Tab-separated table of C-alpha atoms in Angstrom:
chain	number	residue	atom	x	y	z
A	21	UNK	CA	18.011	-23.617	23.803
A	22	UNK	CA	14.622	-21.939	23.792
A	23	UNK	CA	15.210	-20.456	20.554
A	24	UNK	CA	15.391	-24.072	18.667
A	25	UNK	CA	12.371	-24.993	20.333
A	26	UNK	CA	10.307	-21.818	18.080
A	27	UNK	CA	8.319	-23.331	14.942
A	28	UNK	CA	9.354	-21.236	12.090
A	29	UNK	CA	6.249	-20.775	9.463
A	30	UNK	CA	7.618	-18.970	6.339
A	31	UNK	CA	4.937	-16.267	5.486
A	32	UNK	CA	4.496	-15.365	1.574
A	33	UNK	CA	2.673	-12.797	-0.534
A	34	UNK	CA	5.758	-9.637	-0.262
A	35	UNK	CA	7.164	-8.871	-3.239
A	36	UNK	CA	10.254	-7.052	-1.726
A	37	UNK	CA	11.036	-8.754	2.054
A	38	UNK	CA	12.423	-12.135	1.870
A	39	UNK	CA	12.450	-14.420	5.243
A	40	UNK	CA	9.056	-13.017	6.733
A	41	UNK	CA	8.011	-16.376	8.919
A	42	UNK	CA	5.365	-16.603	11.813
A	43	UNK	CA	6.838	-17.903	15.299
A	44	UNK	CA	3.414	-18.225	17.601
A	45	UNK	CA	2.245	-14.889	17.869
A	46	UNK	CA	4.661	-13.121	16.532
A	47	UNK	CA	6.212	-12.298	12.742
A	48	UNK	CA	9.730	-11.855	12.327
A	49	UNK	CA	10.976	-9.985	9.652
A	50	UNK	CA	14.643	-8.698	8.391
A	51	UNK	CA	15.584	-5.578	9.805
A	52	UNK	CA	16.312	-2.986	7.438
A	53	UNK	CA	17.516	0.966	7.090
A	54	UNK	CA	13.689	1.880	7.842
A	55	UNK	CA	13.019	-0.598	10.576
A	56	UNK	CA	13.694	1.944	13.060
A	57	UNK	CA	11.690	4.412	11.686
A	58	UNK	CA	8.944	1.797	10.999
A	59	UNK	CA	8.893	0.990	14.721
A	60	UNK	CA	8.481	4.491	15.846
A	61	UNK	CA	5.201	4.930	13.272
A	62	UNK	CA	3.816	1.776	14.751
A	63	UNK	CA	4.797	2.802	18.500
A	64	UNK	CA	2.865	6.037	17.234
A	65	UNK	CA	0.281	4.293	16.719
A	66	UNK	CA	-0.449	1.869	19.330
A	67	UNK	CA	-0.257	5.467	21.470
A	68	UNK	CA	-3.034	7.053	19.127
A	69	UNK	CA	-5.519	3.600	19.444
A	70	UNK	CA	-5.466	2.745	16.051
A	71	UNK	CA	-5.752	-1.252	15.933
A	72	UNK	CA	-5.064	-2.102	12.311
A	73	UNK	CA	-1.370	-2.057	12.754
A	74	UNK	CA	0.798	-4.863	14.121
A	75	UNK	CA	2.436	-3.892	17.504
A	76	UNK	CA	6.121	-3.904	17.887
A	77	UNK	CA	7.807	-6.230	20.337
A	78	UNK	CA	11.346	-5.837	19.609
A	79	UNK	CA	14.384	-7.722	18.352
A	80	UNK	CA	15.147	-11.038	18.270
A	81	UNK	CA	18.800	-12.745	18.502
A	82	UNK	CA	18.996	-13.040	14.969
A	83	UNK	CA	18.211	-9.472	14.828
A	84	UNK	CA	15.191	-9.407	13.013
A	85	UNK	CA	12.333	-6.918	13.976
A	86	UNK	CA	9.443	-8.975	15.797
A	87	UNK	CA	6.148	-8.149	15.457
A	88	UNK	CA	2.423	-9.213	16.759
A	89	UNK	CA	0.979	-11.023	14.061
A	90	UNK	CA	-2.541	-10.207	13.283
A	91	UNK	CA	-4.663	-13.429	12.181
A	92	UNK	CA	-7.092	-13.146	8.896
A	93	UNK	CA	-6.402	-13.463	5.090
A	94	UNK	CA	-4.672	-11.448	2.639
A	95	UNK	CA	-4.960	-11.654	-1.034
A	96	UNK	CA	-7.830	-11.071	-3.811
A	97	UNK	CA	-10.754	-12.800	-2.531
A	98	UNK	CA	-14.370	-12.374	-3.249
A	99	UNK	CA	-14.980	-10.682	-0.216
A	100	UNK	CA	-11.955	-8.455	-0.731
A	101	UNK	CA	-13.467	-6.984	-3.950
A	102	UNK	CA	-16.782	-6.311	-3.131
A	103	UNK	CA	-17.905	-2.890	-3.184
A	104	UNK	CA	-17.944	-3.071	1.189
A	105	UNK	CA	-14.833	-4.372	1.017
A	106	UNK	CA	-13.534	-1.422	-0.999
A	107	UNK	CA	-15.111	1.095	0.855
A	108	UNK	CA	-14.193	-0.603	4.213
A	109	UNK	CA	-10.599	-0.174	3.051
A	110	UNK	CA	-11.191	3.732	2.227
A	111	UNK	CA	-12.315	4.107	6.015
A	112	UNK	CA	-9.509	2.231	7.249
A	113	UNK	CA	-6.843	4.434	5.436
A	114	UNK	CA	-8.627	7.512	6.328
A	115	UNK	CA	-7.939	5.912	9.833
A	116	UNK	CA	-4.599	5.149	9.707
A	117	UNK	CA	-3.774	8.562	8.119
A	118	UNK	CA	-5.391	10.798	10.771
A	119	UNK	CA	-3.892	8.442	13.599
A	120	UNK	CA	-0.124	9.689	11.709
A	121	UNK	CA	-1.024	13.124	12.229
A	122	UNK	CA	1.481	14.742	14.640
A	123	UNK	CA	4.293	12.260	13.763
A	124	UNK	CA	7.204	13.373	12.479
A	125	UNK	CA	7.476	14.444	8.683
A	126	UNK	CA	10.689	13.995	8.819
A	127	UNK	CA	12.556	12.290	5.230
A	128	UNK	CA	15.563	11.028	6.857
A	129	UNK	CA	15.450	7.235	8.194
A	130	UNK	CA	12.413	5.779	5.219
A	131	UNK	CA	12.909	3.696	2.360
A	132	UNK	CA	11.917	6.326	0.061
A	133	UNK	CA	10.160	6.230	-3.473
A	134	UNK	CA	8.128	7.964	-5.745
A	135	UNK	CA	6.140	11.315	-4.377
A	136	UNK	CA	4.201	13.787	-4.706
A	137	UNK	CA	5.851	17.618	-5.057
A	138	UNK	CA	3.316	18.842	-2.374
A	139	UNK	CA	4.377	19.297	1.150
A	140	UNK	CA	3.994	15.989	3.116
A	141	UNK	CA	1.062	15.905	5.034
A	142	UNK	CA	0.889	12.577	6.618
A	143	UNK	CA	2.579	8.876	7.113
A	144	UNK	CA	1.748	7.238	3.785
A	145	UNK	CA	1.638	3.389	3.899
A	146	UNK	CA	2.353	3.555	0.008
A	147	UNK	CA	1.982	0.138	-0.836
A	148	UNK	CA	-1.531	-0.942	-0.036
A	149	UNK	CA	-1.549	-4.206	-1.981
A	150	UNK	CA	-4.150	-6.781	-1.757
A	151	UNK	CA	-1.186	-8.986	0.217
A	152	UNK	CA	-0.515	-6.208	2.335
A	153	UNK	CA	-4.421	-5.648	4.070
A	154	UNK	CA	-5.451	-8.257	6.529
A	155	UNK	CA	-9.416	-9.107	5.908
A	156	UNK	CA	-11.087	-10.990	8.954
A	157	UNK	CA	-14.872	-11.196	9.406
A	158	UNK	CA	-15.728	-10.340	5.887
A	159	UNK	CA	-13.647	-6.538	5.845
A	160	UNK	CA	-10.144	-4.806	5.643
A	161	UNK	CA	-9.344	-5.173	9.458
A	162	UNK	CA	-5.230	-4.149	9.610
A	163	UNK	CA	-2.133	-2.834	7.571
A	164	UNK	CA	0.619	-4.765	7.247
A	165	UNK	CA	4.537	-4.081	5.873
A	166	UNK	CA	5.321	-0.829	6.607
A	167	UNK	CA	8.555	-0.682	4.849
A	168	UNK	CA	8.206	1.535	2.205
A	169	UNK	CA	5.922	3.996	4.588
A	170	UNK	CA	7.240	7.515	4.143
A	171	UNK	CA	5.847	11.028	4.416
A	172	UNK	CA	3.940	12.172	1.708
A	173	UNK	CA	0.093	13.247	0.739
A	174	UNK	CA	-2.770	11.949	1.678
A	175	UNK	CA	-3.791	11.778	-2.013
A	176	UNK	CA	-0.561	9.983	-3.272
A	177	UNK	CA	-1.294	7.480	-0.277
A	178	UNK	CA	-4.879	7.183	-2.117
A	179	UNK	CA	-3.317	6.812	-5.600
A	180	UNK	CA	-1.238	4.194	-4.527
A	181	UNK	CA	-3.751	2.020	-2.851
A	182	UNK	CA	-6.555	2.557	-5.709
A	183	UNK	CA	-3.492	0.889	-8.487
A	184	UNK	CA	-4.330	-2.145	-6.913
A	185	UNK	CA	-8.198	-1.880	-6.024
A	186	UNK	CA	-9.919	-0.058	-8.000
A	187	UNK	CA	-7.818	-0.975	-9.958
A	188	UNK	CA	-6.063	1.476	-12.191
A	189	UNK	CA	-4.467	-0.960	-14.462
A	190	UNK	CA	-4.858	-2.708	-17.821
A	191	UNK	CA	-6.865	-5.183	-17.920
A	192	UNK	CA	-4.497	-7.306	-19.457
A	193	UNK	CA	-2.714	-7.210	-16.497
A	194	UNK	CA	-5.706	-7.067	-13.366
A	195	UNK	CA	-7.008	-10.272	-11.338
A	196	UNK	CA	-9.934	-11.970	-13.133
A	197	UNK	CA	-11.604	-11.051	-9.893
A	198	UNK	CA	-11.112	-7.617	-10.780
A	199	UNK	CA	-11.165	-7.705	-15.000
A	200	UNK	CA	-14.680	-6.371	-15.212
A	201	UNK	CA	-15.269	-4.421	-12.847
A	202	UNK	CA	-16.599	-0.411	-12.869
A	203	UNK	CA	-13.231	1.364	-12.271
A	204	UNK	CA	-14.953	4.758	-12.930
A	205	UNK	CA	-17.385	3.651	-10.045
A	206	UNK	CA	-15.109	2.486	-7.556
A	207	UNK	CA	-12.864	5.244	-8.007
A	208	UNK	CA	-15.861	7.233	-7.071
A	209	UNK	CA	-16.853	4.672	-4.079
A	210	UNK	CA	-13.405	4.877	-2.499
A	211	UNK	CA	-13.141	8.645	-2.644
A	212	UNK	CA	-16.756	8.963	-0.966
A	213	UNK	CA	-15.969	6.610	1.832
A	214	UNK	CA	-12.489	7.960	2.391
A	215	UNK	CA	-13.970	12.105	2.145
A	216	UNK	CA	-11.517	13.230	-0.505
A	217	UNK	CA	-12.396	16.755	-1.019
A	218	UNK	CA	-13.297	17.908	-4.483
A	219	UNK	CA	-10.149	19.416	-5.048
A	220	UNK	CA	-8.149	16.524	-4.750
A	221	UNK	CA	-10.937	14.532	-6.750
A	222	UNK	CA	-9.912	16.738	-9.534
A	223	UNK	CA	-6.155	16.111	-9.299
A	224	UNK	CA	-6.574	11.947	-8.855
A	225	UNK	CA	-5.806	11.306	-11.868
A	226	UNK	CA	-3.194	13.765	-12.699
A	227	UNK	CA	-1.189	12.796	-9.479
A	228	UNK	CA	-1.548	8.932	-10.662
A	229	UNK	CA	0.218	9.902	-13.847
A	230	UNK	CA	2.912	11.407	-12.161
A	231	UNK	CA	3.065	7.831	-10.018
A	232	UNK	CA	3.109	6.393	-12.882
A	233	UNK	CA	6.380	7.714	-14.358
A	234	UNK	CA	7.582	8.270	-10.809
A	235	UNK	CA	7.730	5.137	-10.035
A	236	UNK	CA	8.920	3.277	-13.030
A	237	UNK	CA	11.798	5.812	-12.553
A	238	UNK	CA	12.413	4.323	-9.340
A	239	UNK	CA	11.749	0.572	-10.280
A	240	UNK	CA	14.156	0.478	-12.884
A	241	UNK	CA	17.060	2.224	-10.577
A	242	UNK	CA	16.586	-0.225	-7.954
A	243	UNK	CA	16.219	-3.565	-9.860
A	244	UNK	CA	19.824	-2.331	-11.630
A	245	UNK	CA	21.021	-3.053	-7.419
A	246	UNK	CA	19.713	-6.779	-7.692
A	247	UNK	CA	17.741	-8.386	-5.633
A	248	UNK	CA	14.108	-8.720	-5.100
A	249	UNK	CA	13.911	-5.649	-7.074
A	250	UNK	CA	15.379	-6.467	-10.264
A	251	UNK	CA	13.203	-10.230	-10.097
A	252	UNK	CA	10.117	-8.000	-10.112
A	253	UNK	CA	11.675	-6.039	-13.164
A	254	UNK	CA	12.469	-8.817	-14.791
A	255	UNK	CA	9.063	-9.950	-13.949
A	256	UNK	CA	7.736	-7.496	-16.265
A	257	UNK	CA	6.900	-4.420	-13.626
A	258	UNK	CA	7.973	-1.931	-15.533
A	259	UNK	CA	5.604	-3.425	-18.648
A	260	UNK	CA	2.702	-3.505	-16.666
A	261	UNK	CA	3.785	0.352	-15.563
A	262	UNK	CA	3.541	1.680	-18.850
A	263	UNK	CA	0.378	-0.289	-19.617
A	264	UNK	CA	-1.401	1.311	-16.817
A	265	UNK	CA	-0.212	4.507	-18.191
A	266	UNK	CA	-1.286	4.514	-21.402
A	267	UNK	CA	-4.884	2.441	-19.868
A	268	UNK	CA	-5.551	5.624	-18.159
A	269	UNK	CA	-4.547	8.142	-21.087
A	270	UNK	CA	-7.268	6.360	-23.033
A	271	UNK	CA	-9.685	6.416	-20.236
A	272	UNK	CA	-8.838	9.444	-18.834
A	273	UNK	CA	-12.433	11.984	-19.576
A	274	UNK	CA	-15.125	8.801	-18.303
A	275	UNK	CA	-12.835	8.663	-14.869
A	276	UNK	CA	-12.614	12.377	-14.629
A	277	UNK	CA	-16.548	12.600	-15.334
A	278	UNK	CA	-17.156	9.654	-12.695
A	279	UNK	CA	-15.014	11.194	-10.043
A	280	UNK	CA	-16.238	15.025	-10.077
């Protein structure tokens, strides 16, 4: 009886998770393969004090995953492209990446994706979209949807966030909040906030290549299953994919010569 009584709120922005809704405090989300694996990153987390994660709460009766939900806004904003914002995001993932440290590395029980060949190092979120950061007073405050976490680098983790913000794209295909913008610059901005190494500076843009074929590999297996997947597809993903590719081919010596 108590159940009917709960106000469903459908939450949008995902491109993969259908039936995400807010009940009071709580999300509730479709359990998948990963969920367990998801919760034990998050319970990892909540043990290691870092508060940009949702907590877990457990299982519902329909049983979907239930979650705290974490008030603020999501999406490109002003304030989420400013150059604070951006570097407020770096610190946050340096955060969230040091707080994995001593979890598992484990590759059985995640969704899986694209990689990098180097030994895993950390959690990755891998899919740092503008929907999937929570901004609250002004600045990245939390992480949400975990479901295609998985171990990998800490510089694939940082290619796969800086797609979206710097953002390493076409401009045909960016936000018109984010059309104009210096990506040499912010490519720079993120990796000075964050404290990538020069090293790793000088493989950026090598390792988002890779990504780059990686994933539209791994896009165009999945959509062939259906789903959410193969909307995306048919969305044009895998256009904008090789667009970014060949963006960053042409491009390639000014965001080299910004970055080291």
């Amino acid at each position: 009886m108590v159940a009917t009584l709960l106000h469903e709120i459908p939450l949008q922005g995902g491109d993969v998770t259908d039936g995400v809704v807010r009940v009071g405090d709580t999300v509730r989300r479709p359990a998948s393969t990963s969920t367990p694996a998801v919760h034990a990153l998050l319970r990892h987390l909540e043990a290691r004090g870092f508060a940009g994660a949702p907590r877990v709460v457990g299982m519902d009766g329909l049983g979907r995953e239930i979650l705290t939900y974490l008030p603020g806004t999501t999406g490109l904003r002003l304030e989420s492209v400013s150059d604070e914002a951006l570097a407020g995001l770096a610190v946050l993932l340096r955060e969230f990446h040091d707080a994995t440290v001593g979890f598992p590395l484990s590759p059985e029980g995640w969704e899986g994706g694209s990689n990098d060949d180097k030994a895993p190092e950390i959690i990755g979120h891998c899919d740092l979209t503008p929907e999937n950061v929570i901004f609250r007073g002004g600045g990245p405050h939390a992480l949400i949807d975990f479901d295609l976490a998985r171990p990998t680098t800490r510089l694939f983790d940082i290619v796969t966030t800086l797609r979206h913000w710097a953002p390493i794209a076409d401009p045909v295909d960016r936000s018109p909040l984010l059309r104009n913008l210096d990506v040499g610059e912010r490519l720079r901005l993120f990796c000075d906030a964050y404290g990538v190494p020069p090293r790793d500076r000088r493989r950026l843009l090598e390792l988002a290549r890779l990504r780059f074929h990686r994933s539209y590999d791994v896009m165009r297996t999945r959509a062939s299953a259906g789903g959410n997947w193969a909307k995306m597809w048919a969305g044009g993903a895998g256009e904008r994919i090789r667009r970014a590719a060949a963006w960053l081919d042409a491009h390639e010596d000014e965001l080299h010569a910004r970055l080291v």
